[in-house]
Short mmCIF file of C-alpha atoms in Angstrom, two decimals:
data_model
loop_
_atom_site.label_atom_id
_atom_site.label_comp_id
_atom_site.label_asym_id
_atom_site.label_seq_id
_atom_site.Cartn_x
_atom_site.Cartn_y
_atom_site.Cartn_z
CA UNK G 1437 -45.79 -14.93 -16.80
CA UNK G 1438 -43.18 -16.90 -18.50
CA UNK G 1439 -39.16 -17.55 -17.03
CA UNK G 1440 -37.51 -16.19 -14.20
CA UNK G 1441 -36.39 -12.75 -13.10
CA UNK G 1442 -32.92 -11.67 -12.59
CA UNK G 1443 -31.06 -12.29 -9.37
CA UNK G 1444 -28.57 -10.37 -10.07
CA UNK G 1445 -27.14 -8.40 -7.20
CA UNK G 1446 -27.37 -5.53 -8.51
CA UNK G 1447 -25.57 -2.76 -5.92
CA UNK G 1448 -22.50 -4.74 -6.87
CA UNK G 1449 -22.53 -4.94 -10.43
CA UNK G 1450 -22.66 -1.02 -9.87
CA UNK G 1451 -19.88 -1.08 -7.75
CA UNK G 1452 -21.14 -0.72 -4.67
CA UNK G 1453 -19.02 -3.68 -1.99
CA UNK G 1454 -19.48 -4.62 1.05
CA UNK G 1455 -15.74 -2.32 1.92
CA UNK G 1456 -17.48 0.70 1.74
CA UNK G 1457 -20.20 0.51 4.36
CA UNK G 1458 -17.55 0.12 6.98
CA UNK G 1459 -18.29 2.99 9.74
CA UNK G 1460 -16.08 5.46 11.02
CA UNK G 1461 -16.44 4.23 14.53
CA UNK G 1462 -14.87 0.94 13.41
CA UNK G 1463 -12.31 2.34 11.54
CA UNK G 1464 -11.44 4.39 14.80
CA UNK G 1465 -10.99 1.82 17.00
CA UNK G 1466 -9.31 -0.62 14.64
CA UNK G 1467 -7.16 0.83 12.45
CA UNK G 1468 -5.89 4.58 14.63
CA UNK G 1469 -3.36 2.71 17.12
CA UNK G 1470 -3.26 4.38 20.99
CA UNK G 1471 -0.65 6.32 19.86
CA UNK G 1472 -1.94 7.66 16.78
CA UNK G 1473 -4.81 8.76 18.84
CA UNK G 1474 -2.72 10.53 21.48
CA UNK G 1475 -0.97 12.61 18.96
CA UNK G 1476 -4.15 13.92 17.57
CA UNK G 1477 -5.93 13.96 20.78
CA UNK G 1478 -9.60 14.03 21.93
CA UNK G 1479 -12.28 14.79 19.00
CA UNK G 1480 -13.35 18.10 18.73
CA UNK G 1481 -16.06 18.29 15.92
CA UNK G 1482 -17.70 15.99 13.90
CA UNK G 1483 -18.79 17.58 10.48
CA UNK G 1484 -21.00 16.58 7.91
CA UNK G 1485 -20.34 13.78 6.06
CA UNK G 1486 -19.29 15.39 2.21
CA UNK G 1487 -20.57 13.69 -1.61
CA UNK G 1488 -16.67 14.98 -3.54
CA UNK G 1489 -16.25 14.93 -7.46
CA UNK G 1490 -13.28 16.79 -7.97
CA UNK G 1491 -9.70 15.80 -7.86
CA UNK G 1492 -8.93 18.65 -5.02
CA UNK G 1493 -10.56 18.01 -1.23
CA UNK G 1494 -10.72 20.03 1.44
CA UNK G 1495 -7.59 21.54 1.99
CA UNK G 1496 -4.25 22.08 0.14
CA UNK G 1497 -2.42 18.28 0.24
CA UNK G 1498 -6.32 16.46 0.52
CA UNK G 1499 -5.75 15.48 -3.24
CA UNK G 1500 -7.33 12.23 -4.93
CA UNK G 1501 -6.65 10.43 -8.47
CA UNK G 1502 -7.79 9.74 -11.58
CA UNK G 1503 -5.97 7.26 -13.27
CA UNK G 1504 -8.20 6.10 -16.26
CA UNK G 1505 -7.70 10.11 -17.01
CA UNK G 1506 -11.69 10.25 -17.43
CA UNK G 1507 -12.23 13.98 -18.67
CA UNK G 1508 -15.48 14.82 -17.36
CA UNK G 1509 -18.07 18.15 -17.56
CA UNK G 1510 -16.62 19.02 -21.63
CA UNK G 1511 -13.43 17.23 -20.81
CA UNK G 1512 -12.31 19.10 -17.44
CA UNK G 1513 -9.61 17.14 -15.64
CA UNK G 1514 -10.27 18.23 -11.98
CA UNK G 1515 -12.67 15.67 -11.83
CA UNK G 1516 -13.30 11.99 -11.34
CA UNK G 1517 -15.37 9.41 -12.53
CA UNK G 1518 -16.73 7.77 -9.24
CA UNK G 1519 -17.83 11.09 -6.58
CA UNK G 1520 -16.44 9.60 -3.02
CA UNK G 1521 -17.47 10.47 0.38
CA UNK G 1522 -15.37 12.78 2.87
CA UNK G 1523 -15.73 12.62 6.62
CA UNK G 1524 -13.64 15.33 8.55
CA UNK G 1525 -13.80 15.40 11.76
CA UNK G 1526 -11.16 17.85 13.74
CA UNK G 1527 -9.58 17.04 16.73
CA UNK G 1528 -7.48 18.43 19.17
CA UNK G 1529 -4.14 18.47 16.79
CA UNK G 1530 -5.34 17.76 13.68
CA UNK G 1531 -7.84 15.41 11.95
CA UNK G 1532 -9.02 12.29 10.95
CA UNK G 1533 -10.42 11.61 7.81
CA UNK G 1534 -12.59 8.58 6.17
CA UNK G 1535 -12.76 8.69 2.63
CA UNK G 1536 -15.16 5.54 0.97
CA UNK G 1537 -16.07 5.38 -2.62
CA UNK G 1538 -17.95 2.20 -3.89
CA UNK G 1539 -14.79 -0.44 -3.69
CA UNK G 1540 -12.47 1.43 -0.92
CA UNK G 1541 -12.09 2.96 2.00
CA UNK G 1542 -9.15 4.81 3.19
CA UNK G 1543 -8.65 6.54 7.08
CA UNK G 1544 -6.19 9.67 7.50
CA UNK G 1545 -5.08 11.16 10.74
CA UNK G 1546 -3.38 14.66 9.82
CA UNK G 1547 -0.73 16.50 12.69
CA UNK G 1548 -1.23 20.14 13.04
CA UNK G 1549 -3.36 22.75 11.42
CA UNK G 1550 -4.44 21.66 7.80
CA UNK G 1551 -7.12 24.03 6.76
CA UNK G 1552 -3.89 26.23 8.00
CA UNK G 1553 -1.52 24.29 5.03
CA UNK G 1554 0.53 23.52 8.12
CA UNK G 1555 -0.39 20.29 8.48
CA UNK G 1556 1.59 16.65 8.17
CA UNK G 1557 -0.51 13.34 7.27
CA UNK G 1558 0.50 10.95 9.87
CA UNK G 1559 -1.62 7.77 8.71
CA UNK G 1560 -3.28 6.28 5.79
CA UNK G 1561 -4.47 3.14 5.68
CA UNK G 1562 -7.85 1.33 3.43
CA UNK G 1563 -8.59 -1.54 2.49
CA UNK G 1564 -10.11 -2.07 -1.22
CA UNK G 1565 -11.92 -4.01 -2.81
CA UNK G 1566 -10.03 -6.54 -5.76
CA UNK G 1567 -13.54 -8.07 -7.75
CA UNK G 1568 -12.45 -5.49 -10.62
CA UNK G 1569 -8.91 -6.17 -10.52
CA UNK G 1570 -7.16 -7.28 -13.76
CA UNK G 1571 -9.34 -4.36 -15.90
CA UNK G 1572 -9.74 -0.81 -16.35
CA UNK G 1573 -12.19 -0.51 -14.41
CA UNK G 1574 -10.36 -1.24 -10.98
CA UNK G 1575 -8.49 1.91 -11.46
CA UNK G 1576 -12.17 3.97 -12.10
CA UNK G 1577 -11.78 4.67 -7.89
CA UNK G 1578 -10.19 7.96 -7.19
CA UNK G 1579 -8.59 7.23 -4.04
CA UNK G 1580 -6.13 4.47 -5.75
CA UNK G 1581 -2.17 5.89 -5.36
CA UNK G 1582 -1.09 2.81 -8.32
CA UNK G 1583 -3.17 1.14 -11.32
CA UNK G 1584 -4.43 -2.45 -10.57
CA UNK G 1585 -5.83 -3.17 -14.67
CA UNK G 1586 -2.97 -5.82 -15.64
CA UNK G 1587 -5.13 -9.07 -16.49
CA UNK G 1588 -2.57 -10.79 -15.43
CA UNK G 1589 -0.27 -10.03 -12.49
CA UNK G 1590 -3.08 -7.89 -10.81
CA UNK G 1591 -5.23 -11.21 -11.26
CA UNK G 1592 -7.37 -11.25 -8.97
CA UNK G 1593 -6.78 -14.05 -6.02
CA UNK G 1594 -10.40 -16.10 -6.65
CA UNK G 1595 -12.75 -15.72 -9.19
CA UNK G 1596 -15.38 -16.60 -6.55
CA UNK G 1597 -14.53 -15.68 -2.74
CA UNK G 1598 -14.33 -12.17 -2.31
CA UNK G 1599 -10.90 -10.14 -1.27
CA UNK G 1600 -9.85 -7.01 -0.02
CA UNK G 1601 -5.86 -5.67 0.47
CA UNK G 1602 -4.78 -3.72 2.69
CA UNK G 1603 -2.26 -0.61 3.12
CA UNK G 1604 -1.18 1.44 5.77
CA UNK G 1605 1.61 4.16 6.09
CA UNK G 1606 2.52 5.52 9.29
CA UNK G 1607 5.17 8.25 10.07
CA UNK G 1608 5.73 9.92 13.86
CA UNK G 1609 5.48 13.85 12.71
CA UNK G 1610 7.67 16.48 12.47
CA UNK G 1611 10.58 12.83 11.45
CA UNK G 1612 10.90 12.96 7.51
CA UNK G 1613 14.34 13.35 5.90
CA UNK G 1614 13.69 16.75 5.39
CA UNK G 1615 12.94 18.20 8.61
CA UNK G 1616 16.61 16.80 9.74
CA UNK G 1617 18.75 17.47 6.70
CA UNK G 1618 17.89 19.25 3.99
CA UNK G 1619 18.58 16.70 1.02
CA UNK G 1620 15.11 16.42 -0.55
CA UNK G 1621 16.64 13.90 -3.66
CA UNK G 1622 18.02 12.09 -0.08
CA UNK G 1623 14.65 10.95 0.58
CA UNK G 1624 13.37 10.70 -2.39
CA UNK G 1625 15.88 8.15 -2.86
CA UNK G 1626 14.65 6.55 0.56
CA UNK G 1627 10.73 6.57 -0.70
CA UNK G 1628 10.85 4.88 -3.75
CA UNK G 1629 14.79 3.78 -4.20
CA UNK G 1630 13.96 1.77 -7.36
CA UNK G 1631 13.36 5.36 -9.86
CA UNK G 1632 17.18 5.76 -8.65
CA UNK G 1633 18.20 1.94 -10.30
CA UNK G 1634 19.36 3.44 -13.12
CA UNK G 1635 21.87 5.78 -11.72
CA UNK G 1636 24.07 3.67 -10.06
CA UNK G 1637 26.72 6.97 -8.81
CA UNK G 1638 23.48 8.49 -7.39
CA UNK G 1639 21.76 5.56 -6.12
CA UNK G 1640 25.32 3.78 -4.06
CA UNK G 1641 25.68 7.38 -2.90
CA UNK G 1642 23.13 7.48 -1.07
CA UNK G 1643 22.56 3.57 -0.69
CA UNK G 1644 25.83 4.49 1.80
CA UNK G 1645 24.02 7.12 3.41
CA UNK G 1646 21.13 4.94 3.84
CA UNK G 1647 22.76 1.17 5.45
CA UNK G 1648 24.22 4.11 8.36
CA UNK G 1649 21.05 4.91 9.38
CA UNK G 1650 18.01 3.16 11.04
CA UNK G 1651 16.16 4.42 8.39
CA UNK G 1652 14.15 1.18 5.62
CA UNK G 1653 13.32 1.52 2.16
CA UNK G 1654 10.40 3.48 1.90
CA UNK G 1655 10.39 4.68 5.41
CA UNK G 1656 10.87 9.20 4.71
CA UNK G 1657 10.11 9.26 7.99
CA UNK G 1658 10.77 7.66 11.74
CA UNK G 1659 7.46 4.36 11.56
CA UNK G 1660 4.70 4.99 14.85
CA UNK G 1661 5.53 2.55 16.91
CA UNK G 1662 2.34 0.48 17.70
CA UNK G 1663 1.01 0.45 13.97
CA UNK G 1664 3.08 -2.49 12.94
CA UNK G 1665 2.09 -4.66 16.13
CA UNK G 1666 -1.92 -3.77 16.04
CA UNK G 1667 -2.92 -2.91 13.27
CA UNK G 1668 -3.12 -6.25 11.32
CA UNK G 1669 -5.09 -7.38 14.18
CA UNK G 1670 -7.65 -4.63 12.13
CA UNK G 1671 -7.55 -5.22 9.32
CA UNK G 1672 -8.97 -8.72 9.85
CA UNK G 1673 -10.77 -7.74 12.28
CA UNK G 1674 -13.01 -4.92 10.11
CA UNK G 1675 -12.42 -7.88 6.78
CA UNK G 1676 -13.97 -10.35 8.68
CA UNK G 1677 -16.77 -7.96 9.27
CA UNK G 1678 -17.29 -7.52 6.01
CA UNK G 1679 -17.88 -11.59 5.26
CA UNK G 1680 -14.64 -11.53 3.34
CA UNK G 1681 -13.06 -13.96 2.03
CA UNK G 1682 -9.43 -13.34 2.29
CA UNK G 1683 -6.71 -10.63 2.70
CA UNK G 1684 -3.97 -9.57 0.77
CA UNK G 1685 -0.90 -6.56 0.94
CA UNK G 1686 1.58 -6.03 -1.29
CA UNK G 1687 4.73 -5.97 0.28
CA UNK G 1688 7.03 -2.98 -1.31
CA UNK G 1689 10.39 -4.02 0.05
CA UNK G 1690 11.54 -7.40 2.77
CA UNK G 1691 11.15 -5.87 6.00
CA UNK G 1692 7.30 -5.43 4.92
CA UNK G 1693 7.02 -9.32 3.51
CA UNK G 1694 8.06 -10.50 6.91
CA UNK G 1695 5.56 -8.41 8.67
CA UNK G 1696 3.30 -9.76 6.30
CA UNK G 1697 4.41 -13.38 6.94
CA UNK G 1698 4.47 -12.95 10.39
CA UNK G 1699 1.25 -12.16 10.58
CA UNK G 1700 -0.36 -15.00 9.07
CA UNK G 1701 -0.41 -14.21 5.25
CA UNK G 1702 0.91 -16.51 2.34
CA UNK G 1703 2.26 -16.17 -1.00
CA UNK G 1704 -0.17 -16.03 -3.07
CA UNK G 1705 2.28 -16.91 -5.90
CA UNK G 1706 5.08 -20.12 -6.03
CA UNK G 1707 7.87 -18.31 -8.13
CA UNK G 1708 7.54 -15.19 -5.64
CA UNK G 1709 7.68 -17.78 -2.83
CA UNK G 1710 11.59 -18.66 -4.77
CA UNK G 1711 12.71 -15.90 -5.02
CA UNK G 1712 11.78 -14.45 -1.69
CA UNK G 1713 13.34 -17.43 -0.44
CA UNK G 1714 16.34 -17.17 -2.97
CA UNK G 1715 16.83 -13.68 -0.57
CA UNK G 1716 16.79 -14.51 2.66
CA UNK G 1717 19.29 -17.62 1.91
CA UNK G 1718 21.37 -15.44 0.75
CA UNK G 1719 21.18 -12.92 3.61
CA UNK G 1720 21.45 -15.92 6.18
CA UNK G 1721 24.83 -16.42 4.01
CA UNK G 1722 26.04 -13.28 4.47
CA UNK G 1723 25.13 -13.01 8.33
CA UNK G 1724 27.08 -16.58 8.28
CA UNK G 1725 30.25 -15.41 6.65
CA UNK G 1726 29.87 -12.53 9.84
CA UNK G 1727 28.75 -9.40 8.81
CA UNK G 1728 24.61 -9.42 10.89
CA UNK G 1729 22.62 -7.25 9.33
CA UNK G 1730 20.05 -4.76 11.24
CA UNK G 1731 16.06 -5.41 9.67
CA UNK G 1732 16.13 -2.13 7.92
CA UNK G 1733 19.83 -3.75 6.53
CA UNK G 1734 18.33 -6.48 5.56
CA UNK G 1735 16.25 -4.43 3.36
CA UNK G 1736 18.20 -2.86 1.64
CA UNK G 1737 20.84 -5.47 0.54
CA UNK G 1738 17.56 -6.90 -1.09
CA UNK G 1739 17.05 -3.49 -3.26
CA UNK G 1740 21.00 -2.96 -4.26
CA UNK G 1741 20.37 -6.34 -6.48
CA UNK G 1742 18.61 -4.36 -8.62
CA UNK G 1743 21.75 -2.25 -10.16
CA UNK G 1744 22.45 -3.71 -13.63
CA UNK G 1745 26.17 -4.39 -13.57
CA UNK G 1746 26.77 -6.56 -10.43
CA UNK G 1747 30.03 -4.99 -10.42
CA UNK G 1748 28.36 -1.92 -8.36
CA UNK G 1749 26.74 -4.12 -6.02
CA UNK G 1750 28.98 -4.45 -2.44
CA UNK G 1751 31.19 -7.37 -3.10
CA UNK G 1752 29.70 -8.34 0.24
CA UNK G 1753 26.72 -7.99 -0.39
CA UNK G 1754 26.20 -10.01 -3.76
CA UNK G 1755 23.67 -12.08 -4.04
CA UNK G 1756 23.87 -13.71 -7.32
CA UNK G 1757 20.81 -12.87 -9.29
CA UNK G 1758 17.38 -12.74 -7.57
CA UNK G 1759 15.34 -9.04 -7.59
CA UNK G 1760 12.76 -8.32 -6.03
CA UNK G 1761 9.34 -9.30 -7.35
CA UNK G 1762 7.81 -5.16 -6.49
CA UNK G 1763 9.47 -1.86 -7.63
CA UNK G 1764 6.43 0.45 -6.95
CA UNK G 1765 7.35 1.65 -11.05
CA UNK G 1766 5.59 -0.79 -13.10
CA UNK G 1767 2.44 -3.36 -12.51
CA UNK G 1768 4.69 -6.29 -11.28
CA UNK G 1769 3.01 -7.15 -7.32
CA UNK G 1770 4.44 -9.26 -5.12
CA UNK G 1771 0.91 -10.65 -3.51
CA UNK G 1772 0.45 -12.18 0.18
CA UNK G 1773 -2.52 -13.37 1.34
CA UNK G 1774 -4.22 -14.55 4.18
CA UNK G 1775 -7.44 -16.51 4.91
CA UNK G 1776 -10.26 -15.68 6.71
CA UNK G 1777 -13.29 -18.21 5.84
CA UNK G 1778 -13.14 -21.82 6.51
CA UNK G 1779 -13.89 -22.04 2.59
CA UNK G 1780 -10.54 -19.44 2.26
CA UNK G 1781 -8.96 -22.04 3.80
CA UNK G 1782 -9.24 -24.66 2.30
CA UNK G 1783 -8.55 -22.46 -1.60
CA UNK G 1784 -4.85 -23.13 -3.24
CA UNK G 1785 -4.39 -20.10 -4.98
CA UNK G 1786 -3.16 -20.81 -9.02
CA UNK G 1787 -0.07 -18.85 -10.07
CA UNK G 1788 0.28 -15.33 -11.53
CA UNK G 1789 1.41 -16.65 -14.55
CA UNK G 1790 -0.39 -19.83 -16.30
CA UNK G 1791 1.82 -21.48 -19.03
CA UNK G 1792 0.18 -19.90 -21.82
CA UNK G 1793 -0.90 -16.84 -20.34
CA UNK G 1794 0.89 -13.62 -22.62
CA UNK G 1795 3.92 -11.32 -20.72
CA UNK G 1796 2.94 -8.20 -19.24
CA UNK G 1797 4.88 -5.40 -19.70
CA UNK G 1798 6.83 -3.22 -17.43
CA UNK G 1799 6.32 -0.41 -18.41
CA UNK G 1800 4.39 2.02 -17.10
CA UNK G 1801 5.05 4.64 -13.83
CA UNK G 1802 3.35 4.80 -10.29
CA UNK G 1803 2.84 8.10 -8.95
CA UNK G 1804 5.28 9.30 -6.68
CA UNK G 1805 3.36 8.49 -2.89
CA UNK G 1806 3.80 6.12 -1.02
CA UNK G 1807 3.23 2.77 -2.34
CA UNK G 1808 0.06 0.54 -1.27
CA UNK G 1809 1.43 -1.95 1.46
CA UNK G 1810 4.38 -0.12 2.41
CA UNK G 1811 4.02 -0.18 6.19
CA UNK G 1812 7.20 0.99 7.31
CA UNK G 1813 7.58 -0.23 11.13
CA UNK G 1814 7.79 -4.22 10.62
#
């Protein structure tokens, strides 16, 4: 016999990664906070896991995505390219659901009678293996809300070391803006304010409303108080159990970035770090002039810099130039990372944009969903 047989890791080449092997027990223990469990109540029914290949899931609102527009079964769009597995647990007050495919798992906590159309999602959290980022294959996962195929802006942190991206969304039931006032456009503004930046009159009207509230950008409802203090440790525990070198996040707003930095995360790109520093220094100048800002107002002060006309920005909030690196519309992402292993701690990432890298388009809209990484309770 001549030569050597191929010893490739076939499961990983086929897209079966370690992140999809995390147990539902670990997800419940590490990512569902005590307050969230209290809202759900005890698990009263365990159903068999189901393999699903359709965009629609088990009940209204339980859907997935088809970002690469794959057309299967005679060209129908109601199906996804790669099936996913759903585990459904009925609780006293709602449902605990875990979905997984080869590269990602997500946990969903619903409050209310979900199968009768009377449920509200109160927690959505996930971990996603980043090995296919920067290619169209990254978007084949049905569990994505946002595309990750830009070869420059979504390039993996390291070609040799493994990494997962966390995402988290957690809100108290019955606390949405539209549960209090019937203004859907205002709720949309708070959820995704950058979609209003080309409509300055509407932007400023809703900005002034948000400024006087306690809601930060992205907080269309009140956060569950114990999620932010606990969940970063839970993500890290799970990632370490599976042997990943890094955990990453894409913080959608200033307060979320501060939450990540407080948890030991680092900037992937020096240019993005310089932008964040410019915002921090600008906010400190505002404070020094006698205008103390709450954490949510700090984030809104960053958002308002996106108005094209500087003259429309309130004079006492003008920071003269910096733009938040992530608007949850185009492909730009603010990457933070945390080393989990010794070899990761010795690693120094390259800047996102190499000197000879082709510029990447910012065009293309993400779905109007809670942004990846948009934990509002930091």
